[in-house]
Amino acid sequence: MKIIIAGASGFVGKELIRQCLRMPTITSVVALSRRGVSPPDNSEGVSKLRNVKVSDYDNYPDDVRKEFDGANACIWYVLF
Ligand SMILES: NC(=O)c1ccc[n+]([C@@H]2O[C@H](COP(=O)([O-])OP(=O)(O)OC[C@H]3O[C@@H](n4cnc5c(N)ncnc54)[C@H](OP(=O)(O)O)[C@@H]3O)[C@@H](O)[C@H]2O)c1
């Protein structure tokens, strides 16, 4: 299962990443944020994490859209 987490650099987003990376049924985690995220310390499954920077959530360039291919779910935790 492939999951997109928007707002990945935030308080909730970072914990979501940590938990998703530990779940064997989740094979890919795409972390969207403006700042980028550091992989959690001592986390299992770090190789499943894709860090994708988004400067404008109303406009996704083609290279960012490609990262969404095959996703099963998106968890939205962007603070507006
Ligand atoms: N923390 C809690 O206990 C809690 C509980 C219930 C509900 N919530 C809700 O969950 C949401 C996230 O909470 P949080 O505590 O994780 O917040 P947070 O730590 O401030 O994180 C917010 C995220 O949104 C992004 N962001 C902030 N302003 C933005 C903007 N103008 N444009 C694009 N991205 C922006 C930030 O990433 P970048 O700056 O890297 O882009 C960051 O990843 C909020 O709506 C909050 O009300 C939080």
CSV table of C-alpha atoms and ligand atoms in Angstrom, one decimal:
chain,number,residue,atom,x,y,z
A,1,MET,CA,0.0,0.0,0.0
A,2,LYS,CA,1.3,3.5,-0.9
A,3,ILE,CA,0.4,6.4,1.3
A,4,ILE,CA,0.8,10.2,0.8
A,5,ILE,CA,1.2,12.3,3.9
A,6,ALA,CA,0.6,16.1,3.3
A,7,GLY,CA,2.0,18.3,6.1
A,8,ALA,CA,4.7,15.7,6.8
A,9,SER,CA,7.0,18.1,8.5
A,10,GLY,CA,4.5,19.0,11.2
A,11,PHE,CA,3.9,17.6,14.6
A,12,VAL,CA,1.2,15.2,13.5
A,13,GLY,CA,2.8,14.4,10.1
A,14,LYS,CA,6.1,13.3,11.7
A,15,GLU,CA,4.4,10.8,13.9
A,16,LEU,CA,2.3,9.5,11.0
A,17,ILE,CA,5.5,8.9,9.1
A,18,ARG,CA,7.0,7.0,12.0
A,19,GLN,CA,4.0,4.8,12.3
A,20,CYS,CA,3.5,4.2,8.6
A,21,LEU,CA,7.1,3.2,8.1
A,22,ARG,CA,6.8,0.5,10.8
A,23,MET,CA,3.7,-1.1,9.2
A,24,PRO,CA,4.6,-4.0,6.9
A,25,THR,CA,1.5,-3.5,4.8
A,26,ILE,CA,2.6,0.0,3.8
A,27,THR,CA,5.3,-0.3,1.2
A,28,SER,CA,5.7,3.4,0.2
A,29,VAL,CA,5.3,6.7,2.1
A,30,VAL,CA,5.4,9.9,0.1
A,31,ALA,CA,6.0,12.8,2.5
A,32,LEU,CA,4.8,16.2,1.2
A,33,SER,CA,5.9,19.5,2.8
A,34,ARG,CA,7.5,22.8,2.0
A,35,ARG,CA,10.5,22.3,4.3
A,36,GLY,CA,11.2,18.7,3.7
A,37,VAL,CA,11.4,16.1,6.5
A,38,SER,CA,14.2,14.2,8.2
A,39,PRO,CA,13.7,10.4,8.6
A,40,PRO,CA,12.7,9.5,12.1
A,41,ASP,CA,15.5,8.3,14.4
A,42,ASN,CA,15.8,4.5,14.7
A,43,SER,CA,12.8,4.0,12.5
A,44,GLU,CA,12.2,0.8,10.7
A,45,GLY,CA,11.4,1.0,7.0
A,46,VAL,CA,13.2,4.3,6.3
A,47,SER,CA,13.9,3.1,2.7
A,48,LYS,CA,10.1,3.3,2.1
A,49,LEU,CA,10.2,7.1,2.6
A,50,ARG,CA,10.1,9.6,-0.3
A,51,ASN,CA,10.6,13.2,0.6
A,52,VAL,CA,8.7,15.5,-1.9
A,53,LYS,CA,8.8,19.2,-1.5
A,54,VAL,CA,5.7,21.2,-2.4
A,55,SER,CA,5.7,25.0,-2.5
A,56,ASP,CA,2.1,25.5,-3.5
A,57,TYR,CA,-0.6,22.9,-2.7
A,58,ASP,CA,-2.8,24.5,-5.4
A,59,ASN,CA,-0.3,23.7,-8.2
A,60,TYR,CA,1.6,20.4,-8.5
A,61,PRO,CA,4.4,20.3,-11.1
A,62,ASP,CA,4.6,17.1,-13.2
A,63,ASP,CA,7.5,15.7,-11.3
A,64,VAL,CA,5.5,16.0,-8.1
A,65,ARG,CA,2.3,14.5,-9.7
A,66,LYS,CA,4.4,11.5,-10.8
A,67,GLU,CA,5.1,10.8,-7.1
A,68,PHE,CA,1.3,10.3,-6.6
A,69,ASP,CA,1.0,7.4,-9.1
A,70,GLY,CA,-0.4,4.3,-7.6
A,71,ALA,CA,-1.2,5.9,-4.2
A,72,ASN,CA,-4.0,4.2,-2.2
A,73,ALA,CA,-4.6,7.0,0.4
A,74,CYS,CA,-3.7,10.5,1.3
A,75,ILE,CA,-3.6,11.8,4.9
A,76,TRP,CA,-3.9,15.6,5.0
A,77,TYR,CA,-2.3,17.4,7.9
A,78,VAL,CA,-1.3,20.7,6.4
A,79,LEU,CA,-2.0,23.6,8.7
A,80,PHE,CA,-3.6,26.5,6.8
B,1,LIG,N1,-1.2,18.8,17.1
B,1,LIG,C1,-2.3,18.3,17.6
B,1,LIG,O1,-2.4,17.7,18.8
B,1,LIG,C2,-3.6,18.3,16.8
B,1,LIG,C3,-4.7,17.7,17.2
B,1,LIG,C4,-5.8,17.7,16.5
B,1,LIG,C5,-5.8,18.3,15.2
B,1,LIG,N2,-4.7,18.9,14.8
B,1,LIG,C6,-4.8,19.6,13.5
B,1,LIG,O2,-3.8,19.0,12.6
B,1,LIG,C7,-3.3,19.9,11.7
B,1,LIG,C8,-1.8,19.9,11.8
B,1,LIG,O3,-1.4,20.0,13.1
B,1,LIG,P1,0.2,20.0,13.6
B,1,LIG,O4,0.2,20.1,15.0
B,1,LIG,O5,0.8,18.8,12.9
B,1,LIG,O6,0.7,21.4,12.9
B,1,LIG,P2,2.2,21.8,12.6
B,1,LIG,O7,3.2,21.1,13.4
B,1,LIG,O8,2.2,23.3,12.6
B,1,LIG,O9,2.4,21.3,11.1
B,1,LIG,C9,1.7,21.9,10.1
B,1,LIG,C10,2.1,21.4,8.7
B,1,LIG,O10,1.5,22.2,7.7
B,1,LIG,C11,2.5,22.8,6.9
B,1,LIG,N3,2.1,24.2,6.7
B,1,LIG,C12,1.8,25.2,7.6
B,1,LIG,N4,1.4,26.3,7.0
B,1,LIG,C13,1.4,26.1,5.7
B,1,LIG,C14,1.0,26.8,4.6
B,1,LIG,N5,0.7,28.1,4.7
B,1,LIG,N6,1.1,26.3,3.3
B,1,LIG,C15,1.5,25.0,3.2
B,1,LIG,N7,1.8,24.2,4.2
B,1,LIG,C16,1.8,24.7,5.5
B,1,LIG,C17,3.8,22.7,7.6
B,1,LIG,O11,4.8,22.3,6.7
B,1,LIG,P3,5.9,23.1,6.0
B,1,LIG,O12,6.1,24.4,6.7
B,1,LIG,O13,7.2,22.2,5.9
B,1,LIG,O14,5.3,23.2,4.7
B,1,LIG,C18,3.6,21.5,8.5
B,1,LIG,O15,4.0,20.3,7.9
B,1,LIG,C19,-3.9,21.3,12.1
B,1,LIG,O16,-4.9,21.6,11.3
B,1,LIG,C20,-4.3,21.0,13.6
B,1,LIG,O17,-5.4,21.9,13.9
B,1,LIG,C21,-3.6,18.9,15.5
